[in-house]
């Protein structure tokens, strides 16, 4: 044998080893990052508030130092006028999340920007100016979810949300879920969203 | 029709089906594994047709919102559209692996009977799931709905009972693959394939549990979706292609396997951490900007590398080929994968721009071209290989009887999807300006973008090209049923790579 | 903040330069490979011209995406990586396809 054919750097065994190391290395890194991320996004962690945040006022403002929009947790503003314990709040949000899945909202809407593109993004739906004023918001949201056809806006498009047979309790759960979701720090998405009641 | 005549008709239909199936099972040109593969391919094609039909329904609702309102709402149509897609592609992959398993391992499939049983169980389950989607649609906000009706998570909506069923069936498939290789011969392809299947099935588990926390929910959801299409599916296609290149073009095994390893290194090296491009805005920390941006910028590299390699191969070897439709679809795969994943993916992948394109028709534009270009194409290529063999390894070169049909189908499908992609691109471009940047993604802002003339016209064009796609799909179905039936000439013989 | 998003007026440039980076990278790679096969100088020159256009696109893309600090490494990577990669892949093609006379049956098993 004069020269190895093919050369070492182009041989099957070399690339087999490379493939194994590259895959293994990337995967280990992903696992490490996953542990860190999951810790940071657990409810009550630095980026995703505890469910009892629905007892507070939630805003969304441009943060000059971070140069992006950022949720702001304010004073007491209990949802439906009842201050809930952590467990009660979690139970209510959980009912909302389950309803969102069972009714398949994500095949029309996006949540945190993921889902379908037939209807508005719900990431900050709690803060939408469509609910006119903070005082009218909770009742308007409930009314809308219970009968989206009668309360349709559609902005001239005639694209209406169907009636999904949502119960009163489920609707309250959904509103709690939407309020909680609006408090998540999403790194500035959506940009330029002018929240209900945001001064300026 | 009276009850008895209906019963008679149903009985006649049933026995007709049984007879045709018996005839098929007696086909002398196919091995046991290949017959099972054709079963999978047949259902895959039926589901592909369903995908197109429900895509059309969903697309029409953008133009006529009262069409099927509160009968078959957009979310139902869309769910069937994308579920049918995921399932038909998985059927195609499973079929392709069964197709070459015996050839690659050198022995008969170890648990063919189990494989057949699994096929019927899976197909029954899929049918039931779809019927429930269509007729029950949704339930109350509790666990029962998630277990029995649907889980409401895009692409993996299947209810929990079906998830568990799918895992059992996939385990049977996995057992067949691993045990058959273990009994026969292992090879580099076998090794990559088996490990890739472990990863593919394991990832599905990440999508099988419920959590309240939407950020955690989406964190794992993307493990399934992204790590499927941008890592494990690409490598699975790599295995299928590796075997095909060897068998069809006579390329030497050592070369094919070396390149399979190179592809694994490049795909997994960029794709695994490229997952970060979905972690910009779901509550996850800011470091994902850098990681997702960096690695997803690397993701087009393997696709560009394939360009060099194909030029090298076509320039240096001048391969002959005995199945023109299959080759045409393999070429469509190379281009489609490059454009849909590489170019369209890169255009919106950095956080600097994804802030505005995220969750708009931009994603749908990329999603259509990438799924079609990368995965529909390669499956269709394999269907043609199967058709050729099933009809007795007949001629499928030039001057084929009714050769216009496969060409017309290919042109309509490719142009149709490309046209839809461009229409959606324009819609998404407009949305990123008006809805995302100027109006700040509010309810009113959303509709400001939807009512813009650019958007409305784009939706019309999407339907025009969608109809073109569907016409191509219908022709393709017809062609696969008919191609090569009256053909007497044997397939062109391909010499192994002479060097 | 780790990023400065693209300005409204630059959206088109961002999409356009991004698409061109990948397209030109593939074109450059193809021209390079083809020039090697055909041995034609004109193709080699065309490949270099394409590569130069690719560099311009990387610069434009980096500019409208407000790259600074860490992100400039990405620009560098794209400029060098897409230049070097086709050569590497080419050498890899040539090396892996070298005739290998002993004990390998074409398409057969070799374990
Ligand atoms: C064959 C491979 C690929 C397929 C089948 C594919 C498919 C998809 C689909 C269907 C979506 C939409 C998901 C949803 O419903 O929310 C998506 C999103 C995305 N893809 Fe791909 N993709 C592929 C490769 C790539 C590559 C190579 C890149 C980057 C270079 C990329 C970048 C992205 C990004 C950034 C998003 C998120 C869009 C958003 O923010 O809404 N993809 N992909
Ligand atoms: C008859 C032609 C087709 C029509 C009219 C059509 C229509 C649609 C519609 C209306 C949606 C929902 C988009 C939204 O949420 O706004 C959709 C989603 C989708 N379709 Fe199609 N489609 C067609 C063919 C295909 C084909 C051939 C493929 C791939 C093989 C495909 C893959 C997808 C994917 C991956 C999504 C989800 C995209 C995302 O979430 O970003 N479609 N389609
Ligand atoms: Fe991805």
Coordinates of C-alpha atoms in Angstrom, one line a residue, chain B residues 103-105 185-188 246-247 251-255 257-259 262 281 286-287 289-291 293-294 297-298 300-301 304-305 307-309 311-313 315-317 338-339 342-343 346-347 350-353 355-357 362 429 432-433 437-438 496-497 499, chain C residues 1-12 14-23 25-27 29-30 32-34 37 61 65-67 70-71 73-74 77-78 82 85-86 89-90 92-100 104-111:
Chain B
X103 CA -32.9 -6.0 0.3
X104 CA -30.6 -4.1 2.6
X105 CA -30.6 -6.7 5.4
X185 CA -26.6 -7.9 7.9
X186 CA -26.0 -4.6 9.5
X187 CA -24.7 -1.8 7.4
X188 CA -23.9 1.8 7.8
X246 CA -26.9 2.5 -4.6
X247 CA -29.7 0.4 -6.2
X251 CA -23.1 4.0 -6.7
X252 CA -20.7 2.2 -4.5
X253 CA -21.8 1.5 -0.9
X254 CA -18.7 3.0 0.7
X255 CA -19.3 6.3 -1.1
X257 CA -22.3 5.7 3.4
X258 CA -19.5 8.2 3.8
X259 CA -21.9 10.8 2.4
X262 CA -21.3 13.7 6.3
X281 CA -40.7 34.9 21.6
X286 CA -32.6 36.0 25.4
X287 CA -29.6 33.7 24.8
X289 CA -31.4 34.9 20.0
X290 CA -27.7 34.2 19.6
X291 CA -28.0 30.4 19.5
X293 CA -29.7 32.8 15.0
X294 CA -26.3 31.3 14.6
X297 CA -27.9 30.4 9.7
X298 CA -25.8 27.2 9.3
X300 CA -28.7 25.9 4.7
X301 CA -25.1 24.6 4.5
X304 CA -25.8 24.0 -0.6
X305 CA -23.4 21.1 -0.2
X307 CA -25.7 21.2 -4.9
X308 CA -22.0 20.7 -5.3
X309 CA -22.4 17.0 -5.0
X311 CA -23.1 18.8 -10.0
X312 CA -20.1 16.6 -9.3
X313 CA -22.1 13.4 -9.8
X315 CA -20.7 15.9 -14.5
X316 CA -18.4 13.1 -13.6
X317 CA -20.5 10.0 -13.9
X338 CA -33.0 23.9 -1.1
X339 CA -35.5 26.6 -1.8
X342 CA -32.7 26.8 2.7
X343 CA -33.8 30.0 1.0
X346 CA -33.1 31.7 6.1
X347 CA -35.0 34.8 4.9
X350 CA -32.9 35.8 12.4
X351 CA -34.7 37.5 15.4
X352 CA -34.0 40.9 13.9
X353 CA -36.6 40.2 11.2
X355 CA -39.9 39.8 15.3
X356 CA -42.1 41.0 12.4
X357 CA -42.7 37.9 10.3
X362 CA -44.7 34.3 6.0
X429 CA -44.7 40.6 3.6
X432 CA -45.2 42.0 8.6
X433 CA -45.4 45.7 7.7
X437 CA -44.6 46.7 12.7
X438 CA -47.1 49.6 12.3
X496 CA -23.1 -0.7 -11.5
X497 CA -20.8 2.2 -11.2
X499 CA -14.6 2.7 -12.2
Chain C
X1 CA -31.0 44.4 24.2
X2 CA -29.1 41.8 22.2
X3 CA -30.6 42.7 18.9
X4 CA -31.7 45.8 17.0
X5 CA -34.5 44.8 14.7
X6 CA -34.6 45.7 11.1
X7 CA -36.0 49.1 10.3
X8 CA -39.4 49.3 8.5
X9 CA -37.8 50.8 5.4
X10 CA -35.3 48.0 5.2
X11 CA -37.6 44.9 5.3
X12 CA -37.3 44.4 1.6
X14 CA -33.3 42.2 4.5
X15 CA -35.4 39.5 2.8
X16 CA -33.8 40.2 -0.6
X17 CA -30.2 40.0 0.6
X18 CA -30.9 37.0 2.7
X19 CA -32.4 35.1 -0.2
X20 CA -29.5 36.2 -2.4
X21 CA -26.9 35.0 0.1
X22 CA -28.2 31.4 -0.1
X23 CA -28.9 31.5 -3.8
X25 CA -23.8 30.5 -2.3
X26 CA -25.4 27.7 -4.3
X27 CA -24.7 29.3 -7.6
X29 CA -20.8 26.4 -5.5
X30 CA -22.3 25.1 -8.7
X32 CA -17.0 26.3 -9.0
X33 CA -17.8 22.6 -9.3
X34 CA -18.7 23.0 -13.0
X37 CA -15.3 19.5 -14.3
X61 CA -27.5 41.9 5.1
X65 CA -29.9 43.7 10.3
X66 CA -27.8 46.1 12.5
X67 CA -25.2 43.5 13.2
X70 CA -21.3 39.0 18.4
X71 CA -23.5 39.1 15.3
X73 CA -19.1 36.7 13.7
X74 CA -22.0 35.5 11.7
X77 CA -18.7 33.0 9.1
X78 CA -21.0 33.4 6.1
X82 CA -19.6 29.9 1.9
X85 CA -17.2 25.2 1.7
X86 CA -17.7 24.4 -2.0
X89 CA -17.0 19.6 -0.6
X90 CA -15.4 19.4 -4.0
X92 CA -14.4 15.6 -0.5
X93 CA -16.3 14.5 -3.6
X94 CA -13.1 13.8 -5.4
X95 CA -11.5 12.0 -2.5
X96 CA -14.5 9.8 -1.7
X97 CA -15.1 8.9 -5.3
X98 CA -11.6 7.6 -5.8
X99 CA -11.5 4.2 -7.3
X100 CA -11.0 1.6 -4.6
X104 CA -15.8 -3.9 -2.5
X105 CA -18.6 -5.2 -4.6
X106 CA -20.4 -2.4 -6.2
X107 CA -23.6 -1.7 -4.3
X108 CA -22.9 -4.8 -2.2
X109 CA -22.5 -5.3 1.5
X110 CA -19.2 -4.8 3.1
X111 CA -19.6 -5.6 6.7

